Every structure is written in C-alpha cells, then in structure tokens.
JSON list of C-alpha atoms in Angstrom, two decimals:
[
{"chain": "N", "resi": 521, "resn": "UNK", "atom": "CA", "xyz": [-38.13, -59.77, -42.54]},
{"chain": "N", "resi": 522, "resn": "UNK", "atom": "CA", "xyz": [-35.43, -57.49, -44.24]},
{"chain": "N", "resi": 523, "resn": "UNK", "atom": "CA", "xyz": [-38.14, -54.71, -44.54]},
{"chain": "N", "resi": 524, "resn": "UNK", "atom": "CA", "xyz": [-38.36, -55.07, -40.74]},
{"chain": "N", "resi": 525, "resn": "UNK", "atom": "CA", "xyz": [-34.62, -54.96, -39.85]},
{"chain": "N", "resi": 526, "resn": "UNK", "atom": "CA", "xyz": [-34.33, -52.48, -41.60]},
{"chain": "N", "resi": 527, "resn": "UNK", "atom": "CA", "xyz": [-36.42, -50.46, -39.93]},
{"chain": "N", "resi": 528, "resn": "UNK", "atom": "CA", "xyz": [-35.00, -51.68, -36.62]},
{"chain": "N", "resi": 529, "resn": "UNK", "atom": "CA", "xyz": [-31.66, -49.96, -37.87]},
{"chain": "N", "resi": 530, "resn": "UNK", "atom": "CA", "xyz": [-33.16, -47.15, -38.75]},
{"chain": "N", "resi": 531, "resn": "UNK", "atom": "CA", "xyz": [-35.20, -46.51, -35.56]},
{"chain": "N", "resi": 532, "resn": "UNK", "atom": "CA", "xyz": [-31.79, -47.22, -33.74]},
{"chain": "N", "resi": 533, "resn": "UNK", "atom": "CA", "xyz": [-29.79, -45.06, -35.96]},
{"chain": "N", "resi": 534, "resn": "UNK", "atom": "CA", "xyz": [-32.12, -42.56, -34.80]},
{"chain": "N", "resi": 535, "resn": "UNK", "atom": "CA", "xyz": [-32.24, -43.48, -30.95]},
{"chain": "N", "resi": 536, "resn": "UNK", "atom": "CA", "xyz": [-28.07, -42.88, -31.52]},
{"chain": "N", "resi": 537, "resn": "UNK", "atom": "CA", "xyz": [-28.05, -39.54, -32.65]},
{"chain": "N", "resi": 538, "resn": "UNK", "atom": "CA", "xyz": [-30.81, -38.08, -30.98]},
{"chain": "N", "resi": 539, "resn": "UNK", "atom": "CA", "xyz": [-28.83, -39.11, -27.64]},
{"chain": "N", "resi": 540, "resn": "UNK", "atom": "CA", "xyz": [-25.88, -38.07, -29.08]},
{"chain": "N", "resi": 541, "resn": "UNK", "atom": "CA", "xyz": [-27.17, -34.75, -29.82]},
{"chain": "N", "resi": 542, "resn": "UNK", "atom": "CA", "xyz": [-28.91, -34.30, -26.06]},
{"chain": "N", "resi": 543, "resn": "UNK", "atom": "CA", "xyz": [-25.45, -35.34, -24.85]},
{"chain": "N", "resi": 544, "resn": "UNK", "atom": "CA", "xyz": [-23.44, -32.62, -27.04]},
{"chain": "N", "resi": 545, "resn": "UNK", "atom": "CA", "xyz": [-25.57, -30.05, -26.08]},
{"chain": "N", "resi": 546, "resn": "UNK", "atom": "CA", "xyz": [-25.97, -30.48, -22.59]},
{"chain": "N", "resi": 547, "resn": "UNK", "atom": "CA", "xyz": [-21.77, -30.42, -22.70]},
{"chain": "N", "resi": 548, "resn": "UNK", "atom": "CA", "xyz": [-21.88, -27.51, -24.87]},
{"chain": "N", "resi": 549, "resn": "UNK", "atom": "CA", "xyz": [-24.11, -25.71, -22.53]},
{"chain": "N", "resi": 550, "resn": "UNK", "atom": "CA", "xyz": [-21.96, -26.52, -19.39]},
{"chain": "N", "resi": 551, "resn": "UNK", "atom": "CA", "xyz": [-18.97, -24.93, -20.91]},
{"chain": "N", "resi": 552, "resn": "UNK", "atom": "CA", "xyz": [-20.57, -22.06, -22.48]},
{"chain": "N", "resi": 553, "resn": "UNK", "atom": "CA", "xyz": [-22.40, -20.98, -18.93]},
{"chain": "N", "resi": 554, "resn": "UNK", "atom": "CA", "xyz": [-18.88, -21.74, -17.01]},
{"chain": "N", "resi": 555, "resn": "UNK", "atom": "CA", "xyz": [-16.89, -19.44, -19.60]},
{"chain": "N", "resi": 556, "resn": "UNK", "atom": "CA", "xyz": [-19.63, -16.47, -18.78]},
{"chain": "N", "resi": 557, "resn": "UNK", "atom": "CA", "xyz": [-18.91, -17.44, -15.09]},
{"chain": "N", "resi": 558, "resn": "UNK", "atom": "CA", "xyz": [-15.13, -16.73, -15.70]},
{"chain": "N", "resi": 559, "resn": "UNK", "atom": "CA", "xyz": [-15.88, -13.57, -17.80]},
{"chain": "N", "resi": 560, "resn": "UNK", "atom": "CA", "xyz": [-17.73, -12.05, -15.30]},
{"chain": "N", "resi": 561, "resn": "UNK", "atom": "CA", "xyz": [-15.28, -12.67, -12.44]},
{"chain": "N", "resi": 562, "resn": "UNK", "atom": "CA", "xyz": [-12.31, -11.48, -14.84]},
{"chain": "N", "resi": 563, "resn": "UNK", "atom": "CA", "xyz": [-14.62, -8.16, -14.94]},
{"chain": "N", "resi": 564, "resn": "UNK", "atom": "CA", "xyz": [-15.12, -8.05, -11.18]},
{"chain": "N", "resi": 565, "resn": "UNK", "atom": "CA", "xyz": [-11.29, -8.31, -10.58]},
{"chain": "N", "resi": 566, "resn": "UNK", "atom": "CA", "xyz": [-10.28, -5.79, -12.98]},
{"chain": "N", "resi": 567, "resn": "UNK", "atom": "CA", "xyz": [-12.45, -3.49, -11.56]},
{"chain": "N", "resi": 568, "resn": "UNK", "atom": "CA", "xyz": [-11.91, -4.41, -8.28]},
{"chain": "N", "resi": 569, "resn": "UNK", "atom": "CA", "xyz": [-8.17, -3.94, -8.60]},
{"chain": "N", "resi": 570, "resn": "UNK", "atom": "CA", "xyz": [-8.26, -0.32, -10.08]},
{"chain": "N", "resi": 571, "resn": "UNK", "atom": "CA", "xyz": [-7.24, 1.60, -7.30]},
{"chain": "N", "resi": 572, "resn": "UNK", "atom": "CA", "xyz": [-5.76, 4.71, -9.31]},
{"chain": "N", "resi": 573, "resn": "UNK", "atom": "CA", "xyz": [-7.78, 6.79, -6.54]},
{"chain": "N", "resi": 574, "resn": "UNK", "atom": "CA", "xyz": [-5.77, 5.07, -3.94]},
{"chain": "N", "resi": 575, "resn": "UNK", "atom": "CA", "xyz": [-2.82, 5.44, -4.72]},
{"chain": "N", "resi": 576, "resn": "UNK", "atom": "CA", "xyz": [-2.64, 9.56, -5.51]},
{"chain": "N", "resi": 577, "resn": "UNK", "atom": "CA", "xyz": [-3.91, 9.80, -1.69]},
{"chain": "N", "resi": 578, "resn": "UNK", "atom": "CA", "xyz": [-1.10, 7.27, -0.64]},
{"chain": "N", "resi": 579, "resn": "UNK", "atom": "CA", "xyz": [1.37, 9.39, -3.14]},
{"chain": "N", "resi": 580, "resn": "UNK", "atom": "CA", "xyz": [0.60, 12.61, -2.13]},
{"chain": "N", "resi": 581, "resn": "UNK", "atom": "CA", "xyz": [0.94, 11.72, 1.61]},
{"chain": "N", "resi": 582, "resn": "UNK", "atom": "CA", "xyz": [3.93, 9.82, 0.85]},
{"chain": "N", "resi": 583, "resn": "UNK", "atom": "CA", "xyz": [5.65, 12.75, -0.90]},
{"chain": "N", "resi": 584, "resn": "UNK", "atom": "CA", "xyz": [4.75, 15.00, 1.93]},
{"chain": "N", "resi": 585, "resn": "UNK", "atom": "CA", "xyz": [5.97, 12.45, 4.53]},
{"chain": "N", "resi": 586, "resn": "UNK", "atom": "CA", "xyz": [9.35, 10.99, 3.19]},
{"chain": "N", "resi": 587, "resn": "UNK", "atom": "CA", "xyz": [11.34, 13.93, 3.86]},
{"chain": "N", "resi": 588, "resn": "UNK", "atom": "CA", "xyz": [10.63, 13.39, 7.35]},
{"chain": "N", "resi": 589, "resn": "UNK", "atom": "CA", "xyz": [12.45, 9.92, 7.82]},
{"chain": "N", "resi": 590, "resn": "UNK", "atom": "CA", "xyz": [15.47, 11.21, 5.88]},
{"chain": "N", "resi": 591, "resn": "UNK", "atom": "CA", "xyz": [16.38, 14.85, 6.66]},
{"chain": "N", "resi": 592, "resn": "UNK", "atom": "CA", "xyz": [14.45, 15.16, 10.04]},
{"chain": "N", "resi": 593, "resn": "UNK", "atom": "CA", "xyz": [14.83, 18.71, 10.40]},
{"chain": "N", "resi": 594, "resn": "UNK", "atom": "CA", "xyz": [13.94, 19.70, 6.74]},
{"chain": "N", "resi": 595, "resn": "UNK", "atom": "CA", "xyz": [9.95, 20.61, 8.30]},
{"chain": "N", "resi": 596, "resn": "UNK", "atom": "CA", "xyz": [10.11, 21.03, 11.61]},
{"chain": "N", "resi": 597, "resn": "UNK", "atom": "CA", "xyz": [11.72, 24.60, 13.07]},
{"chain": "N", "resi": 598, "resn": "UNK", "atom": "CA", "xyz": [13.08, 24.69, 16.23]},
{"chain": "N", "resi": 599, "resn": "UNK", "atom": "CA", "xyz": [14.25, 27.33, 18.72]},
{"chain": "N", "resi": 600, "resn": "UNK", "atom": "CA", "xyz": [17.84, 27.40, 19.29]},
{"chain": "N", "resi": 601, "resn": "UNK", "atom": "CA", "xyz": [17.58, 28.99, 22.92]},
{"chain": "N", "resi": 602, "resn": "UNK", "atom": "CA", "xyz": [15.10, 26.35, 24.54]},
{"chain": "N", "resi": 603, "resn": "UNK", "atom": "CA", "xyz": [17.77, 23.55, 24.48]},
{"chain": "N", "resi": 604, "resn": "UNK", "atom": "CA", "xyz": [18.26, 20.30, 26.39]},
{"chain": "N", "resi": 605, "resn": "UNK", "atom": "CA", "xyz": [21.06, 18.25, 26.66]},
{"chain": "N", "resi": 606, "resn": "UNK", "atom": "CA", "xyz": [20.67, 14.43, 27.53]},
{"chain": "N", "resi": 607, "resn": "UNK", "atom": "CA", "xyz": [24.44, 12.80, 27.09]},
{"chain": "N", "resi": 608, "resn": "UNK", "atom": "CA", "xyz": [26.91, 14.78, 24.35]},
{"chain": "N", "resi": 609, "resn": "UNK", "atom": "CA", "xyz": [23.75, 15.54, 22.14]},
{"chain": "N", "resi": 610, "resn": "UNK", "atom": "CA", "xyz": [21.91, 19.05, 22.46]},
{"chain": "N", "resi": 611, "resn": "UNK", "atom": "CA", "xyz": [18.45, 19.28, 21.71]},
{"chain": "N", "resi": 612, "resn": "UNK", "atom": "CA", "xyz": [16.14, 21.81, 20.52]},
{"chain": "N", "resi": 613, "resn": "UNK", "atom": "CA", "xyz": [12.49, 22.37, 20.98]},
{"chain": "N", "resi": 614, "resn": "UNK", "atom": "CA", "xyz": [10.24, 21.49, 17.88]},
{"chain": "N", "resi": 615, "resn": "UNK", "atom": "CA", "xyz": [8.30, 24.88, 17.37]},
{"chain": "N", "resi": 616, "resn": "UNK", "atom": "CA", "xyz": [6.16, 23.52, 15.26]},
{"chain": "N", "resi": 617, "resn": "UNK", "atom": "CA", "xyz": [5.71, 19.71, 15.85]},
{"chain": "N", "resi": 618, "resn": "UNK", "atom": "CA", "xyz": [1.49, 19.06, 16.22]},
{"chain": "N", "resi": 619, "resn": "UNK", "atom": "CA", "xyz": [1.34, 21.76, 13.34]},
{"chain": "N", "resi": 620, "resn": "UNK", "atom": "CA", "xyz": [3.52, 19.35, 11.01]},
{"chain": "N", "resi": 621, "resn": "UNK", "atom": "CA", "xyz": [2.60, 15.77, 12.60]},
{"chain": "N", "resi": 622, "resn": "UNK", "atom": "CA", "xyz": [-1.31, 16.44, 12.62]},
{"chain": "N", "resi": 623, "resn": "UNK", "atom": "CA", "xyz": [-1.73, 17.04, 9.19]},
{"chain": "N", "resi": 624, "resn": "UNK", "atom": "CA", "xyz": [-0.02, 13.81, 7.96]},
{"chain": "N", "resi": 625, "resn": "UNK", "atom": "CA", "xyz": [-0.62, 11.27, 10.57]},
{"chain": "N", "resi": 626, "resn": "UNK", "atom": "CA", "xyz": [-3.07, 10.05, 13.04]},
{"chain": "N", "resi": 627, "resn": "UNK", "atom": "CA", "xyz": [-1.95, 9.56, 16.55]},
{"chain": "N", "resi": 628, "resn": "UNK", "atom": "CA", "xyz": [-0.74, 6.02, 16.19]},
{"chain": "N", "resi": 629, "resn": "UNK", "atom": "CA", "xyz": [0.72, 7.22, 13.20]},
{"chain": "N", "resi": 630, "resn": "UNK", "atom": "CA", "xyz": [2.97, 9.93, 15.10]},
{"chain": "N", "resi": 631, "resn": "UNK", "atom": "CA", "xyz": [3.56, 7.49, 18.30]},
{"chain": "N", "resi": 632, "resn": "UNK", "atom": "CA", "xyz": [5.02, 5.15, 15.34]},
{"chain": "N", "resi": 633, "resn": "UNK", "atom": "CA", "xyz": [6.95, 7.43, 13.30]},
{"chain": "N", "resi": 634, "resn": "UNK", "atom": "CA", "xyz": [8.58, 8.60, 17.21]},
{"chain": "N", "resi": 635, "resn": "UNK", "atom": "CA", "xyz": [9.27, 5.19, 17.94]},
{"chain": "N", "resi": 636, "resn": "UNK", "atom": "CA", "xyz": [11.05, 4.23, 14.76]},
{"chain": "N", "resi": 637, "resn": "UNK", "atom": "CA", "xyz": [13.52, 7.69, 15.27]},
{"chain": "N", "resi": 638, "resn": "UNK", "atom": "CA", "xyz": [13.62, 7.82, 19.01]},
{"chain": "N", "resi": 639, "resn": "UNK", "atom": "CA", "xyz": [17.25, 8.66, 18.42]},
{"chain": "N", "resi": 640, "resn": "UNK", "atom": "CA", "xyz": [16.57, 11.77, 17.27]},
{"chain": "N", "resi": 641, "resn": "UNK", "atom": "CA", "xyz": [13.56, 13.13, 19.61]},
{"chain": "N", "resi": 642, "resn": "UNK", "atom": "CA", "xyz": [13.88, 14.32, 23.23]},
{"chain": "N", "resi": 643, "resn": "UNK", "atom": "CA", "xyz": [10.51, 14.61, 24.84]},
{"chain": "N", "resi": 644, "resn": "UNK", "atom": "CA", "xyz": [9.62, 16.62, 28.39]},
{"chain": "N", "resi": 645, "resn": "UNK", "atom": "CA", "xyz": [6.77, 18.17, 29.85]},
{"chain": "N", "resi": 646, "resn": "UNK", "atom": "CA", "xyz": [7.55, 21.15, 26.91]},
{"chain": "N", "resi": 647, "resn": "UNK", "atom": "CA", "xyz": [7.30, 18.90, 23.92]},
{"chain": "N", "resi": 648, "resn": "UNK", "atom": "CA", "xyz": [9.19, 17.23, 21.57]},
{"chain": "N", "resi": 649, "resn": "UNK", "atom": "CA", "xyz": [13.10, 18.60, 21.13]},
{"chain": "N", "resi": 650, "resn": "UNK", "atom": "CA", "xyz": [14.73, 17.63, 18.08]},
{"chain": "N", "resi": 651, "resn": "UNK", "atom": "CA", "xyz": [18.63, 16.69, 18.25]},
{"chain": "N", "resi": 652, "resn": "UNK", "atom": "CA", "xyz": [20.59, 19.87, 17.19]},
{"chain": "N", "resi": 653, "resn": "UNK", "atom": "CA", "xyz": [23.29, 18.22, 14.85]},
{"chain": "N", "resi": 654, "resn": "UNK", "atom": "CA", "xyz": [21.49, 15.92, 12.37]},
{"chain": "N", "resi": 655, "resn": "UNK", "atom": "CA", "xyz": [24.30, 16.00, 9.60]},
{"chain": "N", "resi": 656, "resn": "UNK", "atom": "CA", "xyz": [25.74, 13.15, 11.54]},
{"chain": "N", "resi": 657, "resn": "UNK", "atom": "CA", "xyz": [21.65, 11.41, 12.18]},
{"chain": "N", "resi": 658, "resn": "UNK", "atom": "CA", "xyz": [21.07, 11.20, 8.65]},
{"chain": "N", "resi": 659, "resn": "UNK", "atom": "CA", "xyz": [18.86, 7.75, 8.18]},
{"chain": "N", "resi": 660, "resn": "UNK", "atom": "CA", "xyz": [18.57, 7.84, 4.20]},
{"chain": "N", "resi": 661, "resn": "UNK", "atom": "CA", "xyz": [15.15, 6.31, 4.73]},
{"chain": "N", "resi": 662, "resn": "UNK", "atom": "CA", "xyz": [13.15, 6.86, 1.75]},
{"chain": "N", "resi": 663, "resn": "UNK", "atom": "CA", "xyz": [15.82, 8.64, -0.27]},
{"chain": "N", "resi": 664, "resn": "UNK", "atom": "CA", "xyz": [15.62, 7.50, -3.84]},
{"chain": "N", "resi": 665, "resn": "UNK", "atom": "CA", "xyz": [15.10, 8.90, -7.70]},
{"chain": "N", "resi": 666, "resn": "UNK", "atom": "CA", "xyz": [12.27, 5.87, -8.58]},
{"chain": "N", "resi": 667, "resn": "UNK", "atom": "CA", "xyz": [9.18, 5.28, -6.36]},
{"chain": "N", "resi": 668, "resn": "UNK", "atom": "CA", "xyz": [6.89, 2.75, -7.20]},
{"chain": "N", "resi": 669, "resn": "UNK", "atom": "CA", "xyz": [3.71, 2.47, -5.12]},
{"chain": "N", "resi": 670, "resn": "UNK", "atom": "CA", "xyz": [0.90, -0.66, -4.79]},
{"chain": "N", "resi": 671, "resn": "UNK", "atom": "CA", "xyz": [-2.18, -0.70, -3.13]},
{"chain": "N", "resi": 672, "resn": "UNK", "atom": "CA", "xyz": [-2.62, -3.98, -1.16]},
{"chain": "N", "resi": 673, "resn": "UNK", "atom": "CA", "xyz": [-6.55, -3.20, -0.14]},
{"chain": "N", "resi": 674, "resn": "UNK", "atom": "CA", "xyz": [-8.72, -0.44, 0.24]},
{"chain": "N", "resi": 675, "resn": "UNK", "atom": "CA", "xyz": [-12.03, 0.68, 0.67]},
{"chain": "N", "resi": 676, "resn": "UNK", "atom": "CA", "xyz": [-14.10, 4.02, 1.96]},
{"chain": "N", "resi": 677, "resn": "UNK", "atom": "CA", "xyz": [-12.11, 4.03, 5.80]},
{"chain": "N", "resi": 678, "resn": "UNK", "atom": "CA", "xyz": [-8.85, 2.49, 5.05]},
{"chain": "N", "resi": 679, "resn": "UNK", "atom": "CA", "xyz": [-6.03, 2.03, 2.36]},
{"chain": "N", "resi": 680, "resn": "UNK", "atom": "CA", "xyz": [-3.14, -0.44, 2.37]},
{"chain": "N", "resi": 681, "resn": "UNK", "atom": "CA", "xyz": [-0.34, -0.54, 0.03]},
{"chain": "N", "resi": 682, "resn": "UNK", "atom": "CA", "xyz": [3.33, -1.09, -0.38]},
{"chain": "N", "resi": 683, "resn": "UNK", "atom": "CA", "xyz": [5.98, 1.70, -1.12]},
{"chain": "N", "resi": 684, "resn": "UNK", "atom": "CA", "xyz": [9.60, 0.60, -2.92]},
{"chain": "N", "resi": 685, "resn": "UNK", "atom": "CA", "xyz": [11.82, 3.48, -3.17]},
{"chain": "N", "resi": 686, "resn": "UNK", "atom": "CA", "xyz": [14.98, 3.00, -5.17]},
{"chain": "N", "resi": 687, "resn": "UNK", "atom": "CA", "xyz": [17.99, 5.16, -5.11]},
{"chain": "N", "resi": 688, "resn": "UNK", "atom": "CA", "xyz": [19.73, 4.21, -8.27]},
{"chain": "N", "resi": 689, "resn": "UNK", "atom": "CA", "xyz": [23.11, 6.14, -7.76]},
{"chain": "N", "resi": 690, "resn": "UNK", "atom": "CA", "xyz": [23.72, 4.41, -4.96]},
{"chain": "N", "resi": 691, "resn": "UNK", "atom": "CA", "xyz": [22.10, 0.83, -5.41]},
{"chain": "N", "resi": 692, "resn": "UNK", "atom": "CA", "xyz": [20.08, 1.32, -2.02]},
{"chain": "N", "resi": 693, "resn": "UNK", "atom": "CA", "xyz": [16.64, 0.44, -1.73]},
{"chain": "N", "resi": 694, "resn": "UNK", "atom": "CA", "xyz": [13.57, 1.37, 1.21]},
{"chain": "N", "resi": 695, "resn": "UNK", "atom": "CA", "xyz": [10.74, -1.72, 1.47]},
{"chain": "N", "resi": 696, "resn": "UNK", "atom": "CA", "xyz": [7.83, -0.24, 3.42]},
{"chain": "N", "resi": 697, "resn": "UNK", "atom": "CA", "xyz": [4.31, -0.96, 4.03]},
{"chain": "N", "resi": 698, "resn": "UNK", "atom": "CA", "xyz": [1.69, 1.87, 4.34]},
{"chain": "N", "resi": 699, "resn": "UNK", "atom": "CA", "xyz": [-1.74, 2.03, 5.93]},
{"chain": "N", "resi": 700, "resn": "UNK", "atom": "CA", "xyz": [-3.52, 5.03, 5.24]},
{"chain": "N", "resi": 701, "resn": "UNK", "atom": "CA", "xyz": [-7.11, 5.89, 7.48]},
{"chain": "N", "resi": 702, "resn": "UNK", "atom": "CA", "xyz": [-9.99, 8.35, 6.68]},
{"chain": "N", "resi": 703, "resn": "UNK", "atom": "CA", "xyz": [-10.49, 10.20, 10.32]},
{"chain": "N", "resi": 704, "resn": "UNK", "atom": "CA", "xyz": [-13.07, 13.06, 9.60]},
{"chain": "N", "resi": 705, "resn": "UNK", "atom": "CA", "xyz": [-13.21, 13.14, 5.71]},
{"chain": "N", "resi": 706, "resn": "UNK", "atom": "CA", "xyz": [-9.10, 13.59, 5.92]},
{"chain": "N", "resi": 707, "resn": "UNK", "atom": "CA", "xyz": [-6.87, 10.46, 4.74]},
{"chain": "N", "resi": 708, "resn": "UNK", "atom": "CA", "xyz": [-4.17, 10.44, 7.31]},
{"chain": "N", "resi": 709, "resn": "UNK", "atom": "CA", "xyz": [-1.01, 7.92, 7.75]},
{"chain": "N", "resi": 710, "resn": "UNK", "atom": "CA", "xyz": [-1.65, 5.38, 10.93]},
{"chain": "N", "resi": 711, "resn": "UNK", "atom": "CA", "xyz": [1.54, 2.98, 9.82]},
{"chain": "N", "resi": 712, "resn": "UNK", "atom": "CA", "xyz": [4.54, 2.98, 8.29]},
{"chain": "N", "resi": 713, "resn": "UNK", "atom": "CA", "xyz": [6.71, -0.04, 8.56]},
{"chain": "N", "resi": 714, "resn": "UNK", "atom": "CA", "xyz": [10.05, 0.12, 7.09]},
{"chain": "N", "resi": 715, "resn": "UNK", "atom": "CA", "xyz": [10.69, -3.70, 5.92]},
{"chain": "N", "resi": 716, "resn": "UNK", "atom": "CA", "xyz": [14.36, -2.64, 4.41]},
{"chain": "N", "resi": 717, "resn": "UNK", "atom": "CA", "xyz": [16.79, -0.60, 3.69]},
{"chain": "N", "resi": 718, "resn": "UNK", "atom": "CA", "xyz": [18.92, -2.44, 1.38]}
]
C-alpha cells in the first residue's frame, strides 16, 4: 500500500512539472517571438525616419528661397524706367521674375509666395512690378543666425517638413511648413506656410 502511494506521488510529481515546464515554455516563447516583433519594427522606424537626403534638397532650396521673403529685391532686377504707380507707391518691372521664380517653385508655389507679399507686387498685362522703396517693406521673414529643419514625410514625388528659423539677437522666431515636389526630375517648392513670426 505505501509502495503504491508512493508511486502515485511520484507519477504526480511528474504530471506537475512536466505541465509546468510546457507552461514555462510556451510563455517563454510568446515573449521571446513578441520582443523580435518589436526589434524589427524599432529597425523599420529608424530607417524609415532617416531622411538626411531630404532634408539637403529642402536646405538647399530653403537657402536659395529665404532671401526672397525678407529682402524682396535682393534677386530680382528691375528696370527703373518701366514704372507704375498705383496710390503713393512706384513700381518697377521685375526683369527677371520667371527666370528667378521657375527655378525654385512650381506654379502653385509662385501663386503662393505672390499671395503671401501682395503688398509688394504690382501685376499688368507686362508682368510682375516690384514696389520701388522696399527699405520701408522689409518683412524679416526668415531672417535668423540658427535654422533647424525636420522632415514631416517624404517619398520619391513629394517632401514635407518643418523649417524654425531663429534670430537670436533679436529674440524673433519664423514657424513655417514646407512641401517640396519632384516635377521633371527637379525638386521644386509648391508651399510655404508661414505659421509665425514671433
């Protein structure tokens, strides 16, 4: 009788760990395939977010382009006898306006960049005239000594990103979002959208 309770315990001692051991590994297994699962997708999304590429085509543009929103008259050349004058402001015809615009931006981009300094552009049958005294039209858009640039999204047509511009001297600041387009094989700017200018 004791011979055969004890073997009773033993057989159940055995029954125990056995399960035991089919129930540890099964756990073990489960968290060892899910932490492979979350290596792999910390891969993708350092890969994915690399987008050094990106953001030398945004910078270069960007450096090309700023000079445009601050000192408007800094690319373009005008001719100081074709003159208009709408109000007390004189303006003179851009000589070289498509030559400037169409290597930078696309044609939303240049209807958007218009827009946001109408002040400053006359437009007739002619072309555009830029205003003749722009000491006083100044916008300080863009004007700063640290730029810091992120790229929202991108892939082989389109870039997004962010632009911050700080101008330490004078504790101002330019917020702007940036969408960039390949038309052609050529990365051109379709939006800028100041956000601030604090």
């Amino acid at each position: 009788m004791k011979n055969k309770m004890n073997v009773i315990g033993m057989i159940t001692l055995i029954f125990i760990f056995t399960l035991f051991y089919l129930i540890a590994n099964f756990f073990l297994g489960q968290k060892s395939e899910n932490k492979t699962t979350i290596d792999n997708n910390d891969d993708a999304i350092v890969e994915d977010s690399s987008y050094d590429k990106e953001e030398d085509i945004v910078n270069k543009l960007y450096n090309d382009v700023k000079i445009l929103y601050d000192v408007v008259n800094n690319k373009f050349k005008v001719d100081q006898e074709n003159v208009i004058i709408i109000g007390d402001i004189t303006y003179k015809k851009i000589t070289n306006f498509d030559e400037v615009m169409n290597n930078l931006f696309t044609e939303k981009g240049i209807k958007k960049y218009i827009d946001k300094l109408n002040n400053y552009f006359a437009y007739t049958e002619n072309g555009y005239y830029l205003a003749g005294n722009l000491v006083s039209y100044q916008t300080y858009y863009f004007r700063g000594d640290d730029t810091n640039i992120y790229i929202t999204s991108a892939d082989d047509n389109e870039i997004n990103g962010i632009i911050y511009e700080r101008w330490t001297s004078n504790n101002k600041n330019t917020l702007a979002t940036i969408k960039v387009i390949n038309e052609n094989g050529t990365w051109l700017i379709d939006d800028i959208t100041i956000l601030s200018t604090k």
